[in-house]
């Protein structure tokens, strides 16, 4: 079987679920930048060990931080309080 880096790159197809399908499910009900940022954070977490290592982890954090800033500015995300008990 030949490598298909366009339609099914190995760093997105490891395991039983392809990243694209997981992103579609994870962003259902999200719109605009919330959907994009959520999908990108997941994408970078999904592939970090198979592609760019720590760089991908930092990219995921970048998108997560943008989501947090947006949620704090809106006061809520998808009807959920943004208070976090760390």
mmCIF file with all atom_site columns, C-alpha atoms in Angstrom:
data_model
loop_
_atom_site.group_PDB
_atom_site.id
_atom_site.type_symbol
_atom_site.label_atom_id
_atom_site.label_alt_id
_atom_site.label_comp_id
_atom_site.label_asym_id
_atom_site.label_entity_id
_atom_site.label_seq_id
_atom_site.pdbx_PDB_ins_code
_atom_site.Cartn_x
_atom_site.Cartn_y
_atom_site.Cartn_z
_atom_site.occupancy
_atom_site.B_iso_or_equiv
_atom_site.pdbx_formal_charge
_atom_site.auth_seq_id
_atom_site.auth_comp_id
_atom_site.auth_asym_id
_atom_site.auth_atom_id
_atom_site.pdbx_PDB_model_num
ATOM 1  C CA . UNK A 1 1  ? 0.000   0.000  0.000  1.00 0.00 ? 1  UNK A CA 1
ATOM 2  C CA . UNK A 1 2  ? 1.466   3.348  -1.015 1.00 0.00 ? 2  UNK A CA 1
ATOM 3  C CA . UNK A 1 3  ? 1.630   6.393  1.245  1.00 0.00 ? 3  UNK A CA 1
ATOM 4  C CA . UNK A 1 4  ? -1.058  9.012  0.628  1.00 0.00 ? 4  UNK A CA 1
ATOM 5  C CA . UNK A 1 5  ? 0.132   12.221 2.285  1.00 0.00 ? 5  UNK A CA 1
ATOM 6  C CA . UNK A 1 6  ? -2.752  14.220 0.819  1.00 0.00 ? 6  UNK A CA 1
ATOM 7  C CA . UNK A 1 7  ? -5.847  12.156 1.618  1.00 0.00 ? 7  UNK A CA 1
ATOM 8  C CA . UNK A 1 8  ? -4.670  9.963  4.484  1.00 0.00 ? 8  UNK A CA 1
ATOM 9  C CA . UNK A 1 9  ? -1.370  11.144 5.980  1.00 0.00 ? 9  UNK A CA 1
ATOM 10 C CA . UNK A 1 10 ? 0.035   8.714  8.534  1.00 0.00 ? 10 UNK A CA 1
ATOM 11 C CA . UNK A 1 11 ? 0.199   11.357 11.275 1.00 0.00 ? 11 UNK A CA 1
ATOM 12 C CA . UNK A 1 12 ? -3.619  11.716 11.079 1.00 0.00 ? 12 UNK A CA 1
ATOM 13 C CA . UNK A 1 13 ? -4.611  8.078  10.580 1.00 0.00 ? 13 UNK A CA 1
ATOM 14 C CA . UNK A 1 14 ? -3.000  6.277  13.505 1.00 0.00 ? 14 UNK A CA 1
ATOM 15 C CA . UNK A 1 15 ? -5.443  4.183  15.494 1.00 0.00 ? 15 UNK A CA 1
ATOM 16 C CA . UNK A 1 16 ? -9.016  3.272  14.650 1.00 0.00 ? 16 UNK A CA 1
ATOM 17 C CA . UNK A 1 17 ? -10.329 6.806  14.088 1.00 0.00 ? 17 UNK A CA 1
ATOM 18 C CA . UNK A 1 18 ? -9.057  9.237  11.484 1.00 0.00 ? 18 UNK A CA 1
ATOM 19 C CA . UNK A 1 19 ? -8.392  12.726 12.819 1.00 0.00 ? 19 UNK A CA 1
ATOM 20 C CA . UNK A 1 20 ? -10.756 14.358 10.305 1.00 0.00 ? 20 UNK A CA 1
ATOM 21 C CA . UNK A 1 21 ? -13.688 12.298 11.589 1.00 0.00 ? 21 UNK A CA 1
ATOM 22 C CA . UNK A 1 22 ? -12.839 13.107 15.202 1.00 0.00 ? 22 UNK A CA 1
ATOM 23 C CA . UNK A 1 23 ? -12.615 16.825 14.394 1.00 0.00 ? 23 UNK A CA 1
ATOM 24 C CA . UNK A 1 24 ? -15.990 16.743 12.693 1.00 0.00 ? 24 UNK A CA 1
ATOM 25 C CA . UNK A 1 25 ? -17.558 15.208 15.803 1.00 0.00 ? 25 UNK A CA 1
ATOM 26 C CA . UNK A 1 26 ? -15.688 17.458 18.244 1.00 0.00 ? 26 UNK A CA 1
ATOM 27 C CA . UNK A 1 27 ? -16.752 20.686 16.517 1.00 0.00 ? 27 UNK A CA 1
ATOM 28 C CA . UNK A 1 28 ? -20.406 19.823 16.003 1.00 0.00 ? 28 UNK A CA 1
ATOM 29 C CA . UNK A 1 29 ? -22.442 22.730 17.329 1.00 0.00 ? 29 UNK A CA 1
ATOM 30 C CA . UNK A 1 30 ? -19.473 25.109 17.305 1.00 0.00 ? 30 UNK A CA 1
ATOM 31 C CA . UNK A 1 31 ? -19.239 27.923 14.789 1.00 0.00 ? 31 UNK A CA 1
ATOM 32 C CA . UNK A 1 32 ? -16.681 30.312 13.395 1.00 0.00 ? 32 UNK A CA 1
ATOM 33 C CA . UNK A 1 33 ? -13.443 30.823 15.254 1.00 0.00 ? 33 UNK A CA 1
ATOM 34 C CA . UNK A 1 34 ? -14.542 28.555 18.123 1.00 0.00 ? 34 UNK A CA 1
ATOM 35 C CA . UNK A 1 35 ? -14.842 25.626 15.714 1.00 0.00 ? 35 UNK A CA 1
ATOM 36 C CA . UNK A 1 36 ? -11.565 26.473 13.966 1.00 0.00 ? 36 UNK A CA 1
ATOM 37 C CA . UNK A 1 37 ? -9.594  26.906 17.188 1.00 0.00 ? 37 UNK A CA 1
ATOM 38 C CA . UNK A 1 38 ? -11.030 23.745 18.748 1.00 0.00 ? 38 UNK A CA 1
ATOM 39 C CA . UNK A 1 39 ? -10.257 21.720 15.636 1.00 0.00 ? 39 UNK A CA 1
ATOM 40 C CA . UNK A 1 40 ? -6.726  23.088 15.356 1.00 0.00 ? 40 UNK A CA 1
ATOM 41 C CA . UNK A 1 41 ? -5.934  22.401 19.021 1.00 0.00 ? 41 UNK A CA 1
ATOM 42 C CA . UNK A 1 42 ? -7.141  18.813 18.665 1.00 0.00 ? 42 UNK A CA 1
ATOM 43 C CA . UNK A 1 43 ? -5.296  18.386 15.366 1.00 0.00 ? 43 UNK A CA 1
ATOM 44 C CA . UNK A 1 44 ? -1.982  19.440 16.891 1.00 0.00 ? 44 UNK A CA 1
ATOM 45 C CA . UNK A 1 45 ? -2.511  17.232 19.949 1.00 0.00 ? 45 UNK A CA 1
ATOM 46 C CA . UNK A 1 46 ? -3.448  14.330 17.681 1.00 0.00 ? 46 UNK A CA 1
ATOM 47 C CA . UNK A 1 47 ? -0.273  14.441 15.621 1.00 0.00 ? 47 UNK A CA 1
ATOM 48 C CA . UNK A 1 48 ? 2.375   15.881 17.963 1.00 0.00 ? 48 UNK A CA 1
ATOM 49 C CA . UNK A 1 49 ? 4.237   12.632 18.577 1.00 0.00 ? 49 UNK A CA 1
ATOM 50 C CA . UNK A 1 50 ? 4.171   11.615 14.890 1.00 0.00 ? 50 UNK A CA 1
ATOM 51 C CA . UNK A 1 51 ? 5.078   14.926 13.266 1.00 0.00 ? 51 UNK A CA 1
ATOM 52 C CA . UNK A 1 52 ? 6.545   18.021 14.940 1.00 0.00 ? 52 UNK A CA 1
ATOM 53 C CA . UNK A 1 53 ? 6.876   17.085 18.610 1.00 0.00 ? 53 UNK A CA 1
ATOM 54 C CA . UNK A 1 54 ? 6.916   19.929 21.116 1.00 0.00 ? 54 UNK A CA 1
ATOM 55 C CA . UNK A 1 55 ? 6.271   22.492 18.363 1.00 0.00 ? 55 UNK A CA 1
ATOM 56 C CA . UNK A 1 56 ? 2.838   20.938 17.777 1.00 0.00 ? 56 UNK A CA 1
ATOM 57 C CA . UNK A 1 57 ? 2.148   20.928 21.528 1.00 0.00 ? 57 UNK A CA 1
ATOM 58 C CA . UNK A 1 58 ? 2.930   24.643 21.636 1.00 0.00 ? 58 UNK A CA 1
ATOM 59 C CA . UNK A 1 59 ? 0.612   25.245 18.682 1.00 0.00 ? 59 UNK A CA 1
ATOM 60 C CA . UNK A 1 60 ? -2.177  23.380 20.499 1.00 0.00 ? 60 UNK A CA 1
ATOM 61 C CA . UNK A 1 61 ? -1.628  25.525 23.590 1.00 0.00 ? 61 UNK A CA 1
ATOM 62 C CA . UNK A 1 62 ? -1.744  28.662 21.419 1.00 0.00 ? 62 UNK A CA 1
ATOM 63 C CA . UNK A 1 63 ? -5.201  27.730 20.127 1.00 0.00 ? 63 UNK A CA 1
ATOM 64 C CA . UNK A 1 64 ? -6.417  26.663 23.560 1.00 0.00 ? 64 UNK A CA 1
ATOM 65 C CA . UNK A 1 65 ? -5.282  29.986 25.035 1.00 0.00 ? 65 UNK A CA 1
ATOM 66 C CA . UNK A 1 66 ? -7.230  31.852 22.334 1.00 0.00 ? 66 UNK A CA 1
ATOM 67 C CA . UNK A 1 67 ? -10.322 29.819 23.207 1.00 0.00 ? 67 UNK A CA 1
ATOM 68 C CA . UNK A 1 68 ? -9.872  30.612 26.898 1.00 0.00 ? 68 UNK A CA 1
ATOM 69 C CA . UNK A 1 69 ? -9.484  34.336 26.166 1.00 0.00 ? 69 UNK A CA 1
ATOM 70 C CA . UNK A 1 70 ? -12.608 34.278 24.023 1.00 0.00 ? 70 UNK A CA 1
ATOM 71 C CA . UNK A 1 71 ? -14.575 32.317 26.627 1.00 0.00 ? 71 UNK A CA 1
ATOM 72 C CA . UNK A 1 72 ? -13.530 34.678 29.393 1.00 0.00 ? 72 UNK A CA 1
ATOM 73 C CA . UNK A 1 73 ? -14.482 37.652 27.233 1.00 0.00 ? 73 UNK A CA 1
ATOM 74 C CA . UNK A 1 74 ? -17.897 36.178 26.414 1.00 0.00 ? 74 UNK A CA 1
ATOM 75 C CA . UNK A 1 75 ? -18.476 34.900 29.922 1.00 0.00 ? 75 UNK A CA 1
ATOM 76 C CA . UNK A 1 76 ? -19.426 31.508 28.543 1.00 0.00 ? 76 UNK A CA 1
ATOM 77 C CA . UNK A 1 77 ? -18.846 29.012 25.778 1.00 0.00 ? 77 UNK A CA 1
ATOM 78 C CA . UNK A 1 78 ? -21.730 26.953 24.415 1.00 0.00 ? 78 UNK A CA 1
ATOM 79 C CA . UNK A 1 79 ? -23.844 27.661 27.489 1.00 0.00 ? 79 UNK A CA 1
ATOM 80 C CA . UNK A 1 80 ? -21.194 26.483 29.935 1.00 0.00 ? 80 UNK A CA 1
ATOM 81 C CA . UNK A 1 81 ? -19.644 28.596 32.645 1.00 0.00 ? 81 UNK A CA 1
ATOM 82 C CA . UNK A 1 82 ? -15.984 29.373 32.062 1.00 0.00 ? 82 UNK A CA 1
ATOM 83 C CA . UNK A 1 83 ? -14.939 29.105 35.680 1.00 0.00 ? 83 UNK A CA 1
ATOM 84 C CA . UNK A 1 84 ? -12.303 26.432 36.042 1.00 0.00 ? 84 UNK A CA 1
ATOM 85 C CA . UNK A 1 85 ? -11.327 24.824 39.313 1.00 0.00 ? 85 UNK A CA 1
ATOM 86 C CA . UNK A 1 86 ? -7.575  24.308 38.998 1.00 0.00 ? 86 UNK A CA 1
#
